[in-house]
Amino acid sequence: MCGIVGFTGTRQAAPVLLDGLKRLEYRGYDSAGIAVADGDRINIAKVKGFVQNLADMTHDGGDIGGAVGVGHTRWATHGAPNDVNAHPHMSSDGRFAVVHNGIIENYAPLRQELTKKGYVFLSDTDTEVVAALLETYYDGDAKRAVMKTAARLEGSYSLGVVCLDGTGRLFAMREQSPLILGLGVGENYFASDVAALVPHTKNVIYLDDGEFAELTPESITVYDVRGRAVEKPVSRVTWDVEAAEKGGYEHFMLKEIMEQPACFKATVEPRIRNGRVEFEDFHLTDEELGRIRRIVITACGSAGYAGQVGRYVIEELCRIPVSVELASELRYRNPIIDEHTLLIVVSQSGETADTIAALKECKSRGAKTLAIVNVVGSTIAKLADHVIYTWAGPEIAVATTKGYTTQVAVLDMLAVYLADRLGKIEREKYDRLVLALLDMPGKIQRAIDLNRNIKKLAKKASAHNQIYFIGRNMDYAVCMEGALKLKEISYIFAEAYAAGELKHGTIALLEQGSLVVTLACYEPLLEKTMSNIEEVKARGAQVLAVAQEGNRQILKKADDFILVPRTEELFTPIAQIVPLQLFAYYVAKERGCDIDKPKNLAKSVTVE
Ligand code: F6R
């Protein structure tokens, strides 16, 4: 969704801001803009559409002078995506320009109040009230105006403010929406995402809710709500700028699919010491562990589907009841959650609004909370009692791939770890599973190598308007993710069904030539899945089976197949999903879709 950048230094700001905005494009947006203070005025350029339009309009920023500025990519919430509603928004006296992520929930009464006082608004946005408040409260002290403004705002926001008071000052404020400060030499930065900072610096400060920062080229000072300076730790970003670039691949999605063996390894290996699973930031005392009666996994989209896989593995190994709940439902459901619940929240971005709300709701009901998150320092990582990071590196394509597989990796490890702590697993099985986890990067690579012909299958599938995914048990969990991957990037209607449910309605939809992707790797139920294959074939459907290498029975029955290597049974989903990601990728490519930025979608869904 929206992206923010800010820069203060001695060189021309506009090209730096445009470069930052390009690095945030992947988040999804519909308009872009920059504001730069130059002498006694703030110059604004903003336009509906791509950052490239803005770059063209300003000759790559060359037309805009000044060394202090802010930039923004907007994903419309209040007001249509057009040039006027695009950020930055300027106060009517021209002293402040503001960029904003999030939603100012009380913007309507504020707008009414300010209008009554004679303030004239130009846009339909909630953001413009911030510029108006800054103007109203300015009495020669910009910091005071920022504090007074923040005190009036309700909702979630990160704000970047450029102020024309001759000091080259920028302000950055955070309330439930990420904002990271970057420390340079003779210049400083802020951004809503580390990806925009890494080309300049790896030294960053994560702002906390309620804090705001004042930036000059030489200094960054962070303040709390009351304006008292706060000492903040400086963190070091662990990945390089190349990690957020395409590296020769046509799309980020393909690059990220191919990175999965390495990401899986980075997530798993450091947590296995002397053959034992150990988490650096997840310590439950025996007493805390003994208190847990059930586990609830909550998340949205693919992260929830990773949770579905986790449910099977944890229940199987730990014999604790596990439910997977959509965060958007859980938050409003008056859920039965108490101190006997371990709540696991799963999120790549760590900023998904519904997941944050569900986490807060369950925390307030006494649950012990554990977050599985990719983005370091994100809101969810800060809110949960414990956090286990997935070391997938930056994920740029909107459709998650390496984010998902590393989430499953952590859930698998967690299952093994908890089973051991609960005394539910024998030593021999524990050792076997740990070895199998260490072996998975090779299996993922093999799953990629085995399917070099997948483009042909994708070409064939790309002509369909709907594709059904069926499977049982863990295969069903993978179906959900496989279908989501396909629908979100290829726009083919794709839905996952538990194979045993077909007869209860869905089979009515099948006709001659329908395509049914059948996941058939879960061995204990293979005979049942075989019967489902017979059923759908009898209705004239084509079967594209996902089967383990050497499974002749399935290969003989299917019209086409995707092969996956044999793995420890509980970890098969990881090997299965990788070729299904490739399948979705090539179907979307065949259909000429914008693979990295599917329509209507945003990388991190920071509003409800
Ligand atoms: C699908 C996808 C989304 C996310 C969901 C949750 O490919 O990426 O379904 O999984 O929006 O996002 P996070 O994991 O950032 O909480």
XYZ file of C-alpha atoms and ligand atoms in Angstrom:
624
model
C 0.000 0.000 0.000
C 1.197 3.619 0.425
C 4.911 4.323 0.663
C 6.817 7.220 2.228
C 10.344 8.523 1.718
C 12.132 11.534 3.149
C 15.569 13.041 2.534
C 17.606 15.899 3.944
C 21.157 16.637 2.835
C 23.134 18.978 0.643
C 22.548 17.400 -2.794
C 19.439 17.679 -4.931
C 16.658 15.830 -3.134
C 14.243 15.048 -5.985
C 16.290 12.292 -7.718
C 16.918 10.622 -4.339
C 13.205 10.733 -3.543
C 12.254 9.335 -6.958
C 14.732 6.474 -6.556
C 13.233 5.727 -3.133
C 9.711 5.735 -4.550
C 10.722 3.319 -7.311
C 11.954 0.926 -4.654
C 8.559 1.108 -2.938
C 6.518 0.590 -6.101
C 6.104 -3.099 -5.363
C 3.816 -2.286 -2.462
C 1.020 -1.291 -4.847
C -0.124 2.295 -5.486
C -2.100 4.455 -7.847
C -0.381 7.862 -7.753
C 2.940 9.370 -6.730
C 4.343 12.712 -5.657
C 7.246 14.608 -4.137
C 7.608 17.911 -2.271
C 10.959 19.668 -1.917
C 11.788 22.822 0.042
C 13.816 25.188 -2.107
C 14.647 28.622 -0.705
C 11.420 30.297 0.320
C 9.007 27.821 -1.263
C 8.062 24.185 -1.365
C 7.816 22.742 -4.878
C 5.361 19.911 -5.363
C 5.037 17.523 -8.293
C 2.410 14.788 -8.169
C 0.556 12.717 -10.666
C -1.870 9.840 -11.028
C -0.226 6.625 -12.191
C 3.344 5.388 -12.065
C 6.454 6.855 -10.468
C 7.865 6.824 -13.992
C 5.197 9.404 -14.974
C 6.469 11.593 -12.169
C 10.064 11.045 -13.255
C 9.160 11.935 -16.862
C 7.251 15.003 -15.750
C 10.210 16.328 -13.719
C 13.053 15.109 -15.993
C 14.094 12.555 -13.399
C 13.754 15.142 -10.679
C 16.166 17.539 -12.412
C 13.494 20.260 -12.637
C 12.956 20.362 -8.888
C 15.606 22.186 -6.865
C 16.203 21.893 -3.125
C 17.852 19.462 -0.772
C 15.061 18.625 1.715
C 11.946 16.783 0.726
C 9.410 14.007 1.042
C 7.882 11.592 -1.452
C 4.906 9.289 -1.541
C 3.201 6.510 -3.429
C -0.532 6.521 -2.702
C -2.987 3.628 -2.588
C -6.315 5.448 -2.466
C -8.491 5.164 0.632
C -10.180 8.569 1.025
C -10.873 10.124 -2.367
C -10.361 8.836 -5.892
C -6.887 8.193 -7.288
C -6.206 11.459 -9.129
C -3.642 14.252 -9.268
C -5.361 16.369 -6.607
C -5.712 13.581 -4.048
C -2.156 12.371 -4.652
C 0.271 13.251 -1.835
C 2.075 15.427 -0.773
C -0.528 17.847 0.545
C 0.511 21.397 1.297
C -0.855 23.688 3.998
C -2.617 26.701 2.485
C 0.150 29.039 3.723
C 2.691 26.932 1.814
C 4.778 26.275 4.940
C 4.235 22.518 5.348
C 3.976 19.620 2.922
C 2.765 16.299 4.255
C 2.832 12.671 3.136
C 0.843 10.054 5.001
C 0.326 6.304 5.233
C -2.651 4.908 7.129
C -6.011 6.404 7.999
C -6.843 9.456 10.132
C -10.049 8.104 11.632
C -11.288 11.431 13.044
C -10.573 13.389 9.886
C -14.257 14.251 9.311
C -14.797 16.223 12.573
C -11.361 17.797 12.198
C -12.154 18.883 8.672
C -15.469 20.336 9.827
C -13.784 22.208 12.664
C -11.090 23.652 10.403
C -13.566 24.534 7.640
C -15.628 26.486 10.175
C -12.497 28.457 10.998
C -12.197 29.341 7.309
C -9.639 26.764 6.136
C -10.216 25.797 2.501
C -9.504 22.169 1.582
C -8.488 21.238 -1.936
C -8.585 17.437 -1.839
C -10.920 14.684 -0.604
C -8.215 13.076 1.486
C -7.998 12.536 5.217
C -4.343 13.634 5.011
C -5.008 17.256 4.192
C -6.302 17.865 7.729
C -2.770 17.190 8.962
C -1.360 19.979 6.792
C -4.165 22.262 7.988
C -3.526 21.449 11.662
C 0.199 22.096 11.269
C -0.559 25.501 9.800
C -3.043 26.271 12.578
C -0.641 25.339 15.361
C 2.494 26.916 13.909
C 3.698 29.808 16.056
C 7.300 29.931 14.892
C 8.163 26.541 16.414
C 7.672 23.668 13.957
C 8.371 20.976 16.544
C 5.587 22.315 18.768
C 3.195 22.395 15.799
C 4.034 18.754 15.062
C 3.367 17.712 18.660
C 0.096 19.599 18.892
C -1.021 18.141 15.569
C -0.148 14.576 16.602
C -2.185 15.039 19.780
C -5.307 15.711 17.682
C -5.007 12.696 15.397
C -6.763 9.367 15.860
C -6.129 6.283 13.773
C -3.051 4.759 12.275
C -0.464 6.800 10.534
C 3.079 7.371 9.580
C 3.666 10.932 8.488
C 6.489 12.723 6.754
C 6.561 16.500 6.968
C 8.785 18.987 5.218
C 8.764 22.365 6.871
C 9.739 25.681 5.376
C 11.377 27.460 8.239
C 14.802 27.904 6.736
C 16.399 25.120 8.792
C 16.140 22.260 6.324
C 14.137 20.241 8.800
C 12.074 17.161 8.210
C 9.734 15.507 10.660
C 8.643 11.904 10.759
C 5.856 10.597 13.007
C 4.697 7.079 13.676
C 1.457 5.655 15.065
C 0.704 2.024 14.148
C 2.241 2.303 10.707
C 5.913 1.618 10.000
C 8.509 4.356 9.706
C 12.234 3.782 9.715
C 14.966 6.398 9.965
C 18.188 6.004 7.992
C 21.459 7.486 9.244
C 23.829 8.717 6.547
C 26.945 10.861 6.477
C 25.990 14.518 6.041
C 22.493 13.415 5.031
C 19.623 11.557 6.649
C 16.546 9.725 5.443
C 13.310 8.107 6.421
C 11.079 5.593 4.700
C 8.160 3.336 5.400
C 10.194 0.366 4.184
C 13.871 -0.516 4.552
C 14.013 -1.226 0.790
C 14.155 2.526 0.114
C 16.980 3.058 2.615
C 19.475 0.290 1.802
C 20.999 2.004 -1.251
C 22.098 4.803 1.117
C 22.678 3.264 4.521
C 22.351 0.105 6.554
C 22.191 1.948 9.877
C 18.580 2.432 10.827
C 16.370 3.384 13.752
C 12.906 1.865 14.072
C 10.445 4.437 15.389
C 7.912 3.207 17.948
C 4.264 4.206 18.152
C 3.771 7.726 19.472
C 7.323 8.776 18.662
C 8.371 11.427 16.209
C 11.751 12.437 14.819
C 13.378 15.635 13.685
C 15.918 15.241 10.898
C 18.571 17.639 9.652
C 21.506 16.698 7.382
C 23.714 16.309 10.445
C 21.388 14.900 13.084
C 18.383 12.794 13.937
C 16.577 13.365 17.218
C 13.726 11.133 18.325
C 11.081 12.411 20.763
C 8.279 10.792 22.714
C 4.687 12.117 22.674
C 5.566 14.788 25.197
C 8.507 16.033 23.194
C 11.210 14.549 25.425
C 14.267 13.268 23.551
C 14.501 9.440 23.547
C 17.679 7.349 23.152
C 17.055 4.868 20.334
C 19.193 1.888 19.402
C 20.708 1.886 15.921
C 20.075 -1.412 14.093
C 22.018 -2.795 11.182
C 20.101 -4.045 8.119
C 21.397 -7.494 7.240
C 20.654 -7.575 3.511
C 22.180 -5.806 0.521
C 20.608 -3.640 -2.121
C 20.906 -6.534 -4.645
C 18.462 -8.529 -2.527
C 15.739 -6.029 -3.471
C 16.637 -5.996 -7.165
C 15.740 -8.431 -9.939
C 19.246 -9.805 -10.434
C 18.707 -10.750 -14.080
C 15.301 -12.371 -13.625
C 12.365 -11.083 -15.640
C 10.209 -10.748 -12.538
C 10.759 -10.510 -8.803
C 8.350 -13.395 -8.358
C 10.532 -15.753 -10.378
C 13.642 -14.593 -8.562
C 11.951 -15.137 -5.219
C 10.735 -18.616 -6.194
C 14.295 -19.536 -7.134
C 15.661 -18.116 -3.872
C 13.627 -20.536 -1.793
C 16.280 -23.186 -1.201
C 18.584 -20.479 0.189
C 15.851 -18.767 2.244
C 14.718 -22.050 3.733
C 18.301 -22.794 4.707
C 18.808 -19.318 6.207
C 15.647 -19.766 8.290
C 16.300 -23.305 9.497
C 20.028 -23.943 9.777
C 21.009 -21.365 12.408
C 18.250 -22.721 14.650
C 19.553 -26.253 14.705
C 22.451 -26.600 17.072
C 23.978 -29.981 17.788
C 20.953 -31.658 16.274
C 18.471 -29.750 18.478
C 15.948 -27.101 17.453
C 16.561 -23.881 19.387
C 14.852 -20.522 18.967
C 16.670 -17.369 19.976
C 13.543 -15.516 21.065
C 11.015 -18.128 22.046
C 11.433 -19.367 25.561
C 8.476 -20.885 27.317
C 9.084 -22.021 30.876
C 7.819 -25.494 31.748
C 5.044 -23.820 33.713
C 3.990 -21.661 30.751
C 4.083 -24.682 28.487
C 2.008 -26.722 30.902
C -0.660 -24.011 30.867
C -1.270 -24.271 27.113
C -4.425 -26.210 26.274
C -4.806 -25.130 22.659
C -3.066 -23.250 19.899
C -4.760 -20.696 17.678
C -3.005 -19.637 14.502
C -4.234 -16.409 12.979
C -3.234 -14.586 9.798
C -4.529 -13.406 6.421
C -4.226 -14.864 2.924
C -1.172 -16.991 2.235
C 0.119 -16.535 5.774
C -3.126 -18.154 6.923
C -2.572 -20.991 4.445
C 0.907 -21.511 5.881
C -0.940 -21.756 9.198
C -3.191 -24.449 7.703
C -0.127 -26.571 6.964
C 1.207 -25.806 10.442
C -2.041 -27.010 11.982
C -1.645 -30.510 10.543
C 1.997 -30.772 11.580
C 1.555 -29.410 15.116
C -1.507 -31.520 15.816
C 0.170 -34.609 14.435
C 3.347 -34.201 16.476
C 2.144 -32.429 19.624
C -1.420 -33.746 19.985
C -2.611 -30.281 20.998
C -5.775 -28.934 19.359
C -4.918 -26.272 16.808
C -7.354 -24.018 14.974
C -6.560 -21.606 12.173
C -8.595 -18.420 12.204
C -8.823 -15.649 9.650
C -7.569 -12.557 11.449
C -10.299 -10.419 9.874
C -12.920 -12.684 11.478
C -11.201 -13.428 14.755
C -10.851 -9.754 15.655
C -14.621 -9.232 15.659
C -15.792 -12.600 16.946
C -15.660 -12.319 20.731
C -13.322 -15.324 20.595
C -12.890 -17.825 23.403
C -9.262 -17.111 24.116
C -7.598 -17.076 27.513
C -4.320 -17.678 29.302
C -4.469 -21.335 28.224
C -4.159 -20.327 24.565
C -0.930 -19.965 22.631
C -1.699 -17.545 19.829
C 0.580 -17.788 16.799
C 0.328 -14.882 14.357
C 1.923 -15.320 10.961
C 2.796 -12.383 8.734
C 5.426 -11.663 6.119
C 5.158 -7.885 6.395
C 4.327 -7.721 10.089
C 2.028 -4.821 9.217
C -1.249 -6.432 8.144
C -3.988 -4.406 9.842
C -6.370 -7.302 10.559
C -3.582 -9.507 11.918
C -2.418 -6.708 14.213
C -5.973 -6.210 15.497
C -6.474 -9.952 16.102
C -3.164 -10.099 17.959
C -4.150 -7.187 20.207
C -7.578 -8.678 20.852
C -6.164 -12.061 21.888
C -3.380 -10.516 23.936
C -5.934 -8.525 25.888
C -7.702 -11.814 26.670
C -4.571 -13.252 28.234
C -3.183 -15.423 25.424
C 0.540 -16.002 25.212
C 1.521 -14.646 21.804
C 4.167 -15.708 19.317
C 4.734 -13.962 15.983
C 6.282 -15.541 12.895
C 7.340 -12.510 10.879
C 9.724 -11.635 8.060
C 10.153 -7.878 8.407
C 12.444 -7.017 11.291
C 11.124 -4.347 13.653
C 7.612 -4.474 12.188
C 4.529 -3.747 14.285
C 3.592 -7.402 14.822
C 7.155 -8.282 15.776
C 7.060 -5.538 18.400
C 3.608 -6.375 19.762
C 3.913 -10.110 20.285
C 5.426 -11.623 23.440
C 7.867 -13.599 21.299
C 8.977 -13.407 17.709
C 10.589 -15.935 15.395
C 11.840 -14.299 12.224
C 11.673 -15.979 8.842
C 14.956 -15.073 7.195
C 13.523 -14.766 3.676
C 15.040 -11.348 2.943
C 13.015 -8.668 1.210
C 9.998 -9.990 -0.677
C 9.099 -7.594 -3.461
C 6.582 -9.446 -5.665
C 3.086 -8.879 -4.334
C 2.318 -12.608 -4.436
C 4.254 -14.231 -1.636
C 6.447 -17.253 -2.345
C 9.552 -17.371 -0.182
C 7.577 -15.646 2.567
C 5.138 -18.561 2.607
C 7.690 -21.383 2.476
C 9.768 -19.896 5.277
C 6.608 -19.476 7.376
C 5.896 -23.168 6.873
C 9.530 -23.898 7.741
C 9.203 -22.126 11.086
C 5.879 -23.811 11.853
C 7.430 -27.202 11.076
C 10.379 -26.482 13.344
C 8.074 -25.206 16.034
C 6.034 -28.406 15.864
C 9.166 -30.509 16.315
C 10.373 -28.251 19.140
C 7.058 -28.265 21.017
C 6.587 -31.994 20.567
C 9.952 -32.507 22.210
C 9.272 -30.076 25.047
C 5.926 -31.788 25.675
C 7.527 -35.223 25.641
C 5.380 -36.323 22.702
C 8.111 -37.435 20.327
C 10.604 -40.234 20.472
C 14.263 -39.448 20.085
C 14.615 -41.410 16.884
C 11.737 -39.601 15.177
C 12.951 -36.242 16.465
C 16.408 -36.838 14.997
C 14.904 -37.995 11.708
C 12.717 -34.895 11.401
C 15.572 -32.530 12.236
C 17.718 -34.160 9.552
C 14.821 -33.938 7.102
C 14.469 -30.208 7.801
C 18.149 -29.700 7.082
C 17.684 -31.675 3.896
C 14.747 -29.602 2.610
C 16.709 -26.933 0.688
C 18.002 -29.723 -1.576
C 14.480 -31.087 -1.967
C 13.141 -27.666 -2.904
C 15.844 -27.349 -5.540
C 14.940 -30.800 -6.822
C 11.260 -29.770 -6.997
C 12.336 -26.889 -9.236
C 14.623 -29.047 -11.374
C 12.044 -31.797 -11.858
C 9.600 -29.400 -13.459
C 11.523 -27.746 -16.229
C 8.596 -28.616 -18.541
C 6.104 -26.677 -16.458
C 5.830 -23.917 -19.067
C 4.102 -26.390 -21.399
C 1.582 -27.362 -18.720
C 1.032 -23.701 -17.932
C 0.397 -22.876 -21.574
C -2.238 -25.556 -21.752
C -3.858 -24.413 -18.509
C -3.843 -20.734 -19.444
C -6.858 -21.194 -21.750
C -9.134 -22.202 -18.862
C -11.456 -19.756 -17.150
C -11.639 -21.749 -13.967
C -9.361 -24.307 -12.387
C -10.213 -26.521 -9.418
C -7.660 -27.659 -6.843
C -8.444 -30.746 -4.786
C -6.586 -32.705 -2.117
C -6.907 -34.288 1.284
C -5.304 -33.523 4.642
C -2.041 -31.617 4.125
C -2.539 -31.809 0.359
C -5.718 -29.816 0.887
C -3.816 -27.164 2.842
C -1.408 -26.814 -0.095
C -4.360 -26.619 -2.527
C -5.498 -23.430 -0.800
C -2.171 -21.729 -1.411
C -1.806 -23.168 -4.914
C -5.235 -21.847 -5.910
C -4.597 -18.432 -4.354
C -1.280 -18.106 -6.171
C -2.921 -18.874 -9.480
C -5.953 -16.624 -9.091
C -4.133 -13.569 -7.799
C -1.588 -13.338 -10.584
C -3.362 -14.943 -13.583
C -6.939 -13.792 -12.771
C -8.242 -17.286 -13.496
C -10.958 -18.296 -11.090
C -9.230 -20.937 -8.966
C -10.609 -22.517 -5.826
C -9.424 -25.218 -3.422
C -11.733 -27.997 -2.308
C -11.218 -30.794 0.160
C -11.420 -33.739 -2.223
C -13.932 -35.531 0.004
C -16.301 -32.567 -0.276
C -16.603 -32.686 -4.057
C -19.636 -34.941 -3.993
C -21.431 -32.543 -1.690
C -21.896 -29.904 -4.345
C -18.864 -28.778 -6.307
C -18.816 -31.785 -8.612
C -21.938 -30.286 -10.254
C -19.664 -27.677 -11.828
C -17.434 -30.171 -13.622
C -17.907 -30.725 -17.333
C -16.036 -32.043 -20.328
C -12.554 -30.508 -20.345
C -12.664 -28.884 -16.851
C -9.205 -28.762 -15.314
C -8.748 -30.292 -11.864
C -5.339 -29.949 -10.250
C -5.170 -32.900 -7.886
C -2.621 -32.952 -5.104
C -1.793 -36.544 -4.378
C 1.220 -36.693 -2.108
C -0.292 -37.492 1.281
C 0.283 -41.220 1.308
C -2.110 -42.390 4.053
C -5.046 -41.119 1.960
C -3.723 -41.829 -1.515
C -6.320 -44.497 -2.281
C -9.071 -42.032 -1.415
C -7.532 -39.377 -3.646
C -7.302 -41.961 -6.430
C -11.055 -42.470 -6.134
C -11.552 -38.712 -6.455
C -9.468 -38.729 -9.610
C -11.747 -41.439 -11.017
C -14.807 -39.405 -10.064
C -13.711 -36.219 -11.792
C -12.450 -38.062 -14.858
C -15.802 -39.797 -15.153
C -17.314 -36.301 -15.549
C -14.944 -35.521 -18.404
C -12.453 -33.451 -16.377
C -8.739 -33.313 -17.161
C -6.503 -34.160 -14.201
C -3.199 -32.423 -13.590
C -1.769 -34.437 -10.716
C 0.892 -33.289 -8.286
C 2.551 -36.536 -7.267
C 5.721 -37.834 -5.716
C 8.449 -39.133 -7.969
C 7.947 -42.786 -8.765
C 4.256 -42.925 -7.902
C 3.261 -44.868 -11.014
C -0.305 -45.440 -9.906
C -1.098 -41.701 -10.002
C 0.997 -40.960 -13.053
C -0.887 -43.591 -15.046
C -4.264 -42.099 -14.172
C -3.467 -38.405 -14.611
C -3.568 -36.558 -17.928
C -0.573 -34.474 -16.929
C 1.583 -34.323 -13.865
C 3.877 -32.196 -11.764
C 6.493 -34.215 -9.933
C 7.789 -33.560 -6.459
C 10.659 -35.293 -4.679
C 9.982 -37.682 -1.849
C 10.474 -36.057 1.533
C 9.606 -36.760 5.114
C 5.791 -36.939 4.882
C 5.057 -33.987 7.154
C 7.247 -31.707 5.053
C 5.826 -32.604 1.634
C 3.802 -29.354 1.400
C 7.016 -27.359 0.969
C 8.127 -29.477 -1.973
C 4.637 -29.326 -3.506
C 4.033 -25.624 -3.377
C 7.200 -24.641 -5.240
C 6.199 -26.154 -8.621
C 2.682 -24.808 -8.079
C 4.156 -21.316 -7.691
C 6.033 -21.841 -10.958
C 2.848 -23.105 -12.575
C 0.959 -19.958 -11.500
C 3.853 -17.792 -12.657
C 3.968 -19.274 -16.160
C 0.169 -19.301 -16.546
C 0.132 -15.592 -15.677
C 3.013 -14.947 -18.065
C 1.207 -16.777 -20.846
C -1.827 -14.550 -20.229
C 0.287 -11.397 -20.311
C -0.482 -10.364 -16.724
C 1.464 -7.880 -14.624
C 2.964 -10.630 -12.479
C 4.777 -8.648 -9.803
C 1.967 -6.155 -9.342
C -1.388 -7.863 -9.859
C -4.338 -5.545 -10.249
C -6.129 -4.334 -7.117
C -3.578 -5.902 -4.782
C -1.001 -4.364 -2.468
C 2.012 -5.972 -0.865
C 1.169 -5.123 2.683
C -2.430 -4.517 3.624
C -2.105 -1.856 6.276
C -5.756 -0.825 6.283
C -8.746 -2.943 7.163
C -0.804 -13.714 -1.352
C -0.343 -12.789 -0.339
C -1.322 -12.328 0.686
C -0.635 -12.193 2.052
C -1.592 -11.561 3.059
C -0.970 -11.427 4.415
O 0.215 -14.061 -2.228
O 0.783 -12.373 -0.334
O -2.422 -13.180 0.769
O -0.209 -13.440 2.476
O -1.984 -10.289 2.602
O 0.164 -10.622 4.375
P 1.250 -10.671 5.504
O 1.887 -12.007 5.453
O 2.198 -9.566 5.166
O 0.531 -10.452 6.807
